[in-house]
Short mmCIF file of C-alpha atoms and ligand atoms in Angstrom, two decimals:
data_model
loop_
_atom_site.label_atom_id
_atom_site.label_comp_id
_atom_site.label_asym_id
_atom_site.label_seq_id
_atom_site.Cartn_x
_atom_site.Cartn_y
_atom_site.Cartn_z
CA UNK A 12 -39.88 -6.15 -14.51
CA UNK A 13 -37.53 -7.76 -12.30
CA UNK A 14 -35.22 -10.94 -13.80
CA UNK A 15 -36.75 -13.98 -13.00
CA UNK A 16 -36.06 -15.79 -9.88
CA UNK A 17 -36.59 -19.65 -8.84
CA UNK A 18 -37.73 -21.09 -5.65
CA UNK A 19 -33.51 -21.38 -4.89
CA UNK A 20 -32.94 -18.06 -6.00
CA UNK A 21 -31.19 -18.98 -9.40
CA UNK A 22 -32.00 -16.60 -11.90
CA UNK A 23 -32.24 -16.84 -15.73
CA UNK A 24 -30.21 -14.56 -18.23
CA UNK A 25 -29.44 -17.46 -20.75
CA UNK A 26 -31.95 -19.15 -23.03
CA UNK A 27 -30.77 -21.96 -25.16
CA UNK A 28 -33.10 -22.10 -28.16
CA UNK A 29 -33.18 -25.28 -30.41
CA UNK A 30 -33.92 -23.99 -33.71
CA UNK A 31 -34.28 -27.50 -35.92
CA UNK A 32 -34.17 -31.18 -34.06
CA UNK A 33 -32.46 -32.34 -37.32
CA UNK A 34 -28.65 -33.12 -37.39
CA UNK A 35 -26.04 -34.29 -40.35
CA UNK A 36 -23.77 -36.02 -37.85
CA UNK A 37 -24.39 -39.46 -36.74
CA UNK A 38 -22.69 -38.94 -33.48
CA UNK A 39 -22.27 -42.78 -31.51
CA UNK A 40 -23.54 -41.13 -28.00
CA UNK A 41 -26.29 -38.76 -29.96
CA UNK A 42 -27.65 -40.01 -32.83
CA UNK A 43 -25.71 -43.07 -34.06
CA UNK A 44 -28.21 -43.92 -36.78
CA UNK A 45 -28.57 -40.69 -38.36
CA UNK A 46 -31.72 -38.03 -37.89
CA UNK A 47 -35.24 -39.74 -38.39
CA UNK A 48 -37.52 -37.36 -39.14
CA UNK A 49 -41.28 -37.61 -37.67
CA UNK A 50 -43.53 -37.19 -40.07
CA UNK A 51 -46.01 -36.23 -37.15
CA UNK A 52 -43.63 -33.90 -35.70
CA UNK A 53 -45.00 -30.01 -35.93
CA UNK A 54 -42.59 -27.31 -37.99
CA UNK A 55 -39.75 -25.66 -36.38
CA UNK A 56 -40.68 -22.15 -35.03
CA UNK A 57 -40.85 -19.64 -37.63
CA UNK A 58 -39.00 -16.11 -38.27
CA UNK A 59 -41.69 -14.49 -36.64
CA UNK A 60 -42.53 -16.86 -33.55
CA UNK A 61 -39.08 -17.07 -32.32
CA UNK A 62 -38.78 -13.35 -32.44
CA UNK A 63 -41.76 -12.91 -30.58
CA UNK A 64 -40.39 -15.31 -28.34
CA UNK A 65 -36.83 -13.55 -27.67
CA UNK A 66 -39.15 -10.53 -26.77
CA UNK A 67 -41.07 -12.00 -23.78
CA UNK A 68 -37.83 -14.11 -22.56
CA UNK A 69 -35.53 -10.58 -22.53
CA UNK A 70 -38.59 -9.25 -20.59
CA UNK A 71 -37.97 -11.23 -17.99
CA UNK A 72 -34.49 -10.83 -18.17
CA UNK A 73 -32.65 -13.09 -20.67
CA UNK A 74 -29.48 -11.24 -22.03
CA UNK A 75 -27.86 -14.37 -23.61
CA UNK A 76 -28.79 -16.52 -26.04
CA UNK A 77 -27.39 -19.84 -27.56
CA UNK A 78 -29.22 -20.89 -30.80
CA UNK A 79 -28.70 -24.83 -31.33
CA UNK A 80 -30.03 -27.53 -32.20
CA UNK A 81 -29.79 -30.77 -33.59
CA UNK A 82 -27.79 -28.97 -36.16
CA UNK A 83 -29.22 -25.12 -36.48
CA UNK A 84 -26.78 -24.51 -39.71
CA UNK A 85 -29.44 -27.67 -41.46
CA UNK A 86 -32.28 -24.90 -41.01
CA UNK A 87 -32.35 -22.70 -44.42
CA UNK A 88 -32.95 -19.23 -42.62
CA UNK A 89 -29.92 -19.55 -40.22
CA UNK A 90 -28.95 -16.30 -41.26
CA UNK A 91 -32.09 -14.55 -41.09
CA UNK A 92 -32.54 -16.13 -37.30
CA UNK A 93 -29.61 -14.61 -36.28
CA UNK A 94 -29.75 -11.39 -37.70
CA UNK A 95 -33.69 -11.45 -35.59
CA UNK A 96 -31.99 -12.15 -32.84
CA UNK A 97 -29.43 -9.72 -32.39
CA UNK A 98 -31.63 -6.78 -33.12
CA UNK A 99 -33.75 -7.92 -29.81
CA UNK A 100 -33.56 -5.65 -28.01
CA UNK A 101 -31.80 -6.60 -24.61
CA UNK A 102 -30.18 -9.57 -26.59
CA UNK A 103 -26.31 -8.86 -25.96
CA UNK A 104 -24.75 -12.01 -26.58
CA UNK A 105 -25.37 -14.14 -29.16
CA UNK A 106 -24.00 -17.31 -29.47
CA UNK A 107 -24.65 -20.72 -30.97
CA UNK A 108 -23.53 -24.44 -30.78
CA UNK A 109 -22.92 -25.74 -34.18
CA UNK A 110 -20.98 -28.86 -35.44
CA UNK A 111 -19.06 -26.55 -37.86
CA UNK A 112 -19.76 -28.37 -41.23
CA UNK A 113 -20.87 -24.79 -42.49
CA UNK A 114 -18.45 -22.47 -40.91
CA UNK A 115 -15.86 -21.93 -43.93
CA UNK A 116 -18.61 -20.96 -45.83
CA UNK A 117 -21.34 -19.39 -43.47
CA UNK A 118 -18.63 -17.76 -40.99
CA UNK A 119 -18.79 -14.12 -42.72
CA UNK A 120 -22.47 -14.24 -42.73
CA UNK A 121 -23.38 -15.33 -39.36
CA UNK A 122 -20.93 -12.93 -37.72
CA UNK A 123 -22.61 -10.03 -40.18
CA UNK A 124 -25.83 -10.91 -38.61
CA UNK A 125 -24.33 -10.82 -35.19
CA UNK A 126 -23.32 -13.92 -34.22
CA UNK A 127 -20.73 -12.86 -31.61
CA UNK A 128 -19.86 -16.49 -29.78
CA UNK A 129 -19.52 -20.04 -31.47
CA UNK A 130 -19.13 -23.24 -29.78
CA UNK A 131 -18.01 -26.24 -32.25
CA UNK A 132 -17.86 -29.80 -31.72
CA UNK A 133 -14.80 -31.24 -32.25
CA UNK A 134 -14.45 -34.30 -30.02
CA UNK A 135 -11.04 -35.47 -31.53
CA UNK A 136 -8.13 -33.71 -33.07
CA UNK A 137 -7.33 -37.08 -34.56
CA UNK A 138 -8.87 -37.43 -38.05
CA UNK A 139 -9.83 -41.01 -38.22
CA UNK A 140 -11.53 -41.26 -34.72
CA UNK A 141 -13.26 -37.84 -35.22
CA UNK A 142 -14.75 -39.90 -38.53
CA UNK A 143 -15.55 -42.90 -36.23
CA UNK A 144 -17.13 -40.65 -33.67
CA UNK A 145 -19.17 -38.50 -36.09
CA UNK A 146 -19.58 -40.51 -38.90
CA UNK A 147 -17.92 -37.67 -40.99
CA UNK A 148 -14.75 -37.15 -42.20
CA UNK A 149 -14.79 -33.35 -41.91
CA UNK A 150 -12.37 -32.77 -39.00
CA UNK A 151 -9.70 -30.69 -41.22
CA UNK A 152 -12.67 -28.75 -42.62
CA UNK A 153 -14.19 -28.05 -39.49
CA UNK A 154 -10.68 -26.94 -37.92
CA UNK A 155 -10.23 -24.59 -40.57
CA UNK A 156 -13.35 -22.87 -39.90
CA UNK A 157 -12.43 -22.60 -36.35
CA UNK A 158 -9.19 -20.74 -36.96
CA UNK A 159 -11.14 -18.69 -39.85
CA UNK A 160 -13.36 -17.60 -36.69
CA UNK A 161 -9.96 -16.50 -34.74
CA UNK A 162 -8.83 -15.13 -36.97
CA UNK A 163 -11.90 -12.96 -38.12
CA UNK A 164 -11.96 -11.98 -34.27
CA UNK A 165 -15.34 -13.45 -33.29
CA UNK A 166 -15.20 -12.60 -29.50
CA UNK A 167 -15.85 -15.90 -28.37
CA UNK A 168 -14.68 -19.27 -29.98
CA UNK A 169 -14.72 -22.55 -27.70
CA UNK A 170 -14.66 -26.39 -28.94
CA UNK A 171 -16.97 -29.02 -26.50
CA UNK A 172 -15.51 -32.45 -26.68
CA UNK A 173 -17.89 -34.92 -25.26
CA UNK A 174 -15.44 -37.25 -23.15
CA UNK A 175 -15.79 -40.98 -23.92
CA UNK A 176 -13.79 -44.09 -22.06
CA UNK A 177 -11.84 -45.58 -23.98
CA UNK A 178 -12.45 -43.80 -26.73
CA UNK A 179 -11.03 -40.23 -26.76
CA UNK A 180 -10.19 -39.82 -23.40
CA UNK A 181 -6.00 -40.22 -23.77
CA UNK A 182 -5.39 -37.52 -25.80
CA UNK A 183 -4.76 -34.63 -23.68
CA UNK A 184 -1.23 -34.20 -25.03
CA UNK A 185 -3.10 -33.70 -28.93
CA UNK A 186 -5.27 -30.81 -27.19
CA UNK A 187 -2.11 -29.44 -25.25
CA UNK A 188 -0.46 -28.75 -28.37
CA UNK A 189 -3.45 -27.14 -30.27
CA UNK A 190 -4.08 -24.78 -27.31
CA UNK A 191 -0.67 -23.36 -27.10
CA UNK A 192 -0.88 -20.84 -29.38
CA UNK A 193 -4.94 -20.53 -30.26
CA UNK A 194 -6.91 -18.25 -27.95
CA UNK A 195 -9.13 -20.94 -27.91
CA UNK A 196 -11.54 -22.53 -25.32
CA UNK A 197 -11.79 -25.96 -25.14
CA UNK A 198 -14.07 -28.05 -22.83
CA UNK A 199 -14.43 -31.46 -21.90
CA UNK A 200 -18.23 -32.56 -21.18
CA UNK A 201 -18.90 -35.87 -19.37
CA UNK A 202 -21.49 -37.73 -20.99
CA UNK A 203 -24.96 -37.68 -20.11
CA UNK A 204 -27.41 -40.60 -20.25
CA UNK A 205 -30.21 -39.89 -22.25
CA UNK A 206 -33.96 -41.49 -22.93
CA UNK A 207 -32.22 -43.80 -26.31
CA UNK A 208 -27.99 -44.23 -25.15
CA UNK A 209 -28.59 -46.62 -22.11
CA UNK A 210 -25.96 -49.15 -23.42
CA UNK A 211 -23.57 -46.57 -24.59
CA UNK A 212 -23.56 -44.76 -21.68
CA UNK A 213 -22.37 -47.56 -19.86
CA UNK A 214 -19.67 -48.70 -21.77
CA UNK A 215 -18.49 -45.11 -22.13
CA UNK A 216 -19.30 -42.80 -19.24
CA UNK A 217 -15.91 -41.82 -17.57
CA UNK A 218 -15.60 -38.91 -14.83
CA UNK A 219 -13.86 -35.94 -15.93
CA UNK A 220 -12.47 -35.69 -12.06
CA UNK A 221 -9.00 -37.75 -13.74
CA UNK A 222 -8.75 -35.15 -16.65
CA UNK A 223 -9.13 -32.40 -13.69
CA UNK A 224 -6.62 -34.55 -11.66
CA UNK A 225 -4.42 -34.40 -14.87
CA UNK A 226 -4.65 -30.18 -15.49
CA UNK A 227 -3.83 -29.64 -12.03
CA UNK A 228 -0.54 -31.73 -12.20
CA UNK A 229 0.20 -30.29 -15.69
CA UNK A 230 0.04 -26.72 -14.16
CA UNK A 231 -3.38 -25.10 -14.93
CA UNK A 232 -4.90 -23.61 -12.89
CA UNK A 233 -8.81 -23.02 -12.06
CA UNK A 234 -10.31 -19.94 -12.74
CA UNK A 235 -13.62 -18.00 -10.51
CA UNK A 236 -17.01 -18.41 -12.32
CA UNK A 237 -18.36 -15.48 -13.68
CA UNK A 238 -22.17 -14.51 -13.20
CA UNK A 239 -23.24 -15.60 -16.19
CA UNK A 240 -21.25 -17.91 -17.48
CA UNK A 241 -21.89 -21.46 -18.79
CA UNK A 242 -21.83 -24.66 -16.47
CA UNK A 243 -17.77 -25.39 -17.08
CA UNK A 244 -15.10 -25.12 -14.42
CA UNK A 245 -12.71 -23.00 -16.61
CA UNK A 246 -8.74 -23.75 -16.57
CA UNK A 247 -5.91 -22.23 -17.88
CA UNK A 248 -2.07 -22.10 -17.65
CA UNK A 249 0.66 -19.29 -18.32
CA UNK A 250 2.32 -20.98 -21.00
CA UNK A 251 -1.31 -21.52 -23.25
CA UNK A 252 -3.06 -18.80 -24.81
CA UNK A 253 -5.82 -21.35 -24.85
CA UNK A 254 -8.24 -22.09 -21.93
CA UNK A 255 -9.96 -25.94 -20.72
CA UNK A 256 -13.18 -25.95 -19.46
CA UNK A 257 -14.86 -29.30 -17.87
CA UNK A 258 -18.50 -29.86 -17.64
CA UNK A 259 -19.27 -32.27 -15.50
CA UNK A 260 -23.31 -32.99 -14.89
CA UNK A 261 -22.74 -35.41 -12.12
CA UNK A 262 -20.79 -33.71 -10.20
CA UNK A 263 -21.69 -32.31 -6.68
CA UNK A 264 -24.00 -29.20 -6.68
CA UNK A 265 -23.96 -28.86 -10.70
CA UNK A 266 -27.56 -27.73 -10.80
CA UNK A 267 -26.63 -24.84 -8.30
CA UNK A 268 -25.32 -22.67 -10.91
CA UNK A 269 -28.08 -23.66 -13.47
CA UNK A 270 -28.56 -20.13 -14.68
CA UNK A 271 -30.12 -21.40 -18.34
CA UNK A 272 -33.76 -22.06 -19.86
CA UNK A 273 -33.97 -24.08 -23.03
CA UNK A 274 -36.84 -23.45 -25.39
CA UNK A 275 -37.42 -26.74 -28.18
CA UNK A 276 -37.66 -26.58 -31.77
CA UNK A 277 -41.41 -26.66 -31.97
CA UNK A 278 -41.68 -24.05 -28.55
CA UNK A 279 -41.81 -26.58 -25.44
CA UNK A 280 -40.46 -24.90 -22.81
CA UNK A 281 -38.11 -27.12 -21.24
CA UNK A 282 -36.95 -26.34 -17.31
CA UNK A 283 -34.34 -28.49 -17.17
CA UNK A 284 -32.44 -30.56 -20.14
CA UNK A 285 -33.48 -33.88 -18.03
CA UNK A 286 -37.24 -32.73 -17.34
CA UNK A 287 -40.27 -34.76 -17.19
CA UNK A 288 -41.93 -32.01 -19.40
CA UNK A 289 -42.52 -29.33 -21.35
CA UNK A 290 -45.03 -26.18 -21.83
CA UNK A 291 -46.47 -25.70 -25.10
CA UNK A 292 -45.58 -21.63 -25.84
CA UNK A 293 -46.16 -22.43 -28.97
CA UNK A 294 -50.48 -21.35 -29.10
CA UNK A 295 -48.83 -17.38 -27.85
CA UNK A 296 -46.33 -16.89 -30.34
CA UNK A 297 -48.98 -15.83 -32.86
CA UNK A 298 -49.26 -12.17 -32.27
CA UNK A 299 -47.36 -9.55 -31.24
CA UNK A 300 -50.41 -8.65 -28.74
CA UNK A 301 -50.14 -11.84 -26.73
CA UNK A 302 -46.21 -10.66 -24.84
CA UNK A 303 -47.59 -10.18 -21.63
CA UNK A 304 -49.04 -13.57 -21.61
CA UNK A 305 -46.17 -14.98 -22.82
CA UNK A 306 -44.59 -13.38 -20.12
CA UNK A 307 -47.00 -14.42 -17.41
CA UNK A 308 -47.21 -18.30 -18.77
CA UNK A 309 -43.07 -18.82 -18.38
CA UNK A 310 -42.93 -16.70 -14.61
CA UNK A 311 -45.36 -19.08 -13.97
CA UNK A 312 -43.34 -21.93 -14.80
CA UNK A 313 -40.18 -21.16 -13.04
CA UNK A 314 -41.95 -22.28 -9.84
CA UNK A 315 -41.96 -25.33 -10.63
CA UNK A 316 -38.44 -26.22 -11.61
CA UNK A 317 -36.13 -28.50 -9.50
CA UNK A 318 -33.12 -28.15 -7.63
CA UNK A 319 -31.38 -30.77 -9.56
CA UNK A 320 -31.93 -33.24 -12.21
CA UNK A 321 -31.64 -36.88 -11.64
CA UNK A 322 -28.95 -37.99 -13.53
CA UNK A 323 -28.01 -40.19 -11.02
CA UNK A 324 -30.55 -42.07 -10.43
CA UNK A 325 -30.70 -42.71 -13.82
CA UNK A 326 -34.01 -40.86 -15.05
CA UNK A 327 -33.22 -38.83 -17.99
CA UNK A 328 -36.74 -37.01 -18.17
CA UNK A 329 -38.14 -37.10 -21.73
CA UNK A 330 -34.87 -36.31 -24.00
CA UNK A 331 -34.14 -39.00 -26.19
CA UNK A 332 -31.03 -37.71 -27.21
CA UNK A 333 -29.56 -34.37 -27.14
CA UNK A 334 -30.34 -33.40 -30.62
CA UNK A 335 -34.18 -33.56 -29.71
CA UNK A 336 -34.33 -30.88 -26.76
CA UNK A 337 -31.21 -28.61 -28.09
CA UNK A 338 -27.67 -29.60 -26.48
N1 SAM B 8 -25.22 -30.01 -33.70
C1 SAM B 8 -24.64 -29.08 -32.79
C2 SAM B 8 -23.30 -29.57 -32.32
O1 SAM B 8 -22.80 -30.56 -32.85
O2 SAM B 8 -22.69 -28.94 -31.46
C3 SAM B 8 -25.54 -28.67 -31.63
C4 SAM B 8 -26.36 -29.69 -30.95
S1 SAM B 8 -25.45 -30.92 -30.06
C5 SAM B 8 -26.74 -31.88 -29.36
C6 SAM B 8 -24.82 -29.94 -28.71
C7 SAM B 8 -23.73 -30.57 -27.89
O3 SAM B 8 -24.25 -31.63 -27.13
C8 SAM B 8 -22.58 -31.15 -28.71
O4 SAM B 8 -21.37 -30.60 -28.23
C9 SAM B 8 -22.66 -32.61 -28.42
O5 SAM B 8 -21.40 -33.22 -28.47
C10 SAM B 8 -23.27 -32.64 -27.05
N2 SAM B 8 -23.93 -33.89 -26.69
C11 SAM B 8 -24.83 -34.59 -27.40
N3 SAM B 8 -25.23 -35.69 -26.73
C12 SAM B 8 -24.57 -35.69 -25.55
C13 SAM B 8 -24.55 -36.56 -24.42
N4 SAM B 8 -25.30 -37.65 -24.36
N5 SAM B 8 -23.76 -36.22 -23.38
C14 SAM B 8 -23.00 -35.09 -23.43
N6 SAM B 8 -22.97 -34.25 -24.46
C15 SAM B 8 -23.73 -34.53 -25.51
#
């Protein structure tokens, strides 16, 4: 079967699969009062529904996959997930956003099961406001796991700092001098509005265009986007072994290079991280005999997703907060 096309030609070789809508962290932008848990709310996809799920999605194409969540190291059977996943077949890279409280002590396993890309969240290198940020103080913790993962050789280890005015938006120099030597990405996401951070959102929204202004003066230099990459404009400089990336959702033509599907906790299908809705796959994840309908029920969708979300006009579609679709 050919890869799966939209209605602008964008195709889509990366699924981002939410594994658990649950997080530890009580991010201020995310989830400043902690995870709530609906007592309505279905059960995560199991073992065996997400791997029937990977199968239909690499049928039409999908070669890389980011597990997240909420926070997918909360979620008992990490391990096992991963290990699923990488024997897909047609799965080739297999990654995962994770706020890193686990890595010291998960690291060895995950990357055993095939985990062969990590993304952590550090959003400060500066232990008391990563506490204020997070409401943890893990930051040394977390940054040791990160250089355990460098230093084990996982192929791909980047850090996503969500940029915040007047908060954590100053402290390039901090970042300079952690990059130097670590062949380590780092990159700098604006922040989104979403369905519950109205008020925050205002008070701390900032464009990352200064921080780009700020590279380019400092000497780094943008690199060419690769097919399928992520949605950062990647930086680097001679004298860093490190790289920068900036993702920056408001910014002209953004959606252009959407090459990414996300796929909820429970199995929504979600178009677009700012959608007005999602498709129950759910009801054909229950046998191994229903792939071609699986198949045929997300080809179908495709049609229907837009050109761009509508950030700007402020509708944030039905995410809450990150932590409820999969960031
Ligand atoms: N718990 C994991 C983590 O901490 O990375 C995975 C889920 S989290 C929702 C994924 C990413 O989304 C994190 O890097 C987080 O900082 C980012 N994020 C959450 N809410 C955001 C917002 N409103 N705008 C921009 N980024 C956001």
């Amino acid at each position: 079967m050919s890869p799966l096309a939209d209605r602008y030609g964008r195709r889509f070789p990366y699924l981002r699969l939410s594994v658990i809508p649950a997080c530890n962290f009580r991010c201020t932008y995310c989830l400043p009062h902690g995870y709530h848990a609906d007592a309505k709310a279905a059960e995560p996809l199991s073992l065996a529904e997400i791997t029937r799920l990977l199968r239909g999605f690499t049928e039409l194409g999908m070669h890389k996959l980011r597990i997240t969540g909420g926070e997918p190291s909360v979620r008992h059977d990490l391990t096992e997930i991963l290990r699923t996943a990488a024997a897909v077949p047609g799965v080739t890279k297999l990654a995962m956003t994770t706020n890193g409280t686990l890595l010291t002590r998960r690291l060895g396993e995950w990357m055993d099961a095939g985990l062969n890309a990590i993304n952590v969240s550090v959003d400060s290198l500066d232990r008391a406001l990563f506490a204020r940020i997070t409401g943890h103080d893990r930051l040394e913790d977390i940054l040791h796991g990160v250089d355990m993962a460098l230093n084990a050789g996982l192929p791909s280890v980047k850090l996503n700092a969500v940029l915040l005015r007047d908060v954590n938006d100053r402290q390039l120099p901090a970042w300079f001098d952690y990059l130097r030597d670590r062949h380590v990405g780092v990159r700098f996401i604006e922040l989104m509005q979403t369905g519950d951070n109205l008020a925050f959102f205002r008070d701390h929204h900032v464009s990352a265009a200064g921080l780009e202004t700020q590279l380019l003066e400092s000497g780094w230099q943008a690199l060419p986007r690769v097919a399928d990459a992520g949605p950062a404009r990647e930086y680097r400089h001679p004298d860093y072994a490190g790289r920068i990336g900036i993702i920056a959702p408001y910014s002209k033509d953004f959606c252009a290079g959407c090459n990414r599907l996300r796929v909820t906790a429970t199995g929504d299908l979600r178009l677009c991280l700012f959608g007005e809705f999602g498709i129950p796959l759910r009801p054909l994840l229950q046998a191994d005999e229903q792939l071609e309908d699986l198949v045929r029920a997300v080809g179908g969708q495709i049609g229907r997703k837009e050109q761009g979300h509508f950030l700007h006009e402020g509708r944030t579609g039905i995410t809450p907060h990150l932590a409820s679709t999969g960031g």
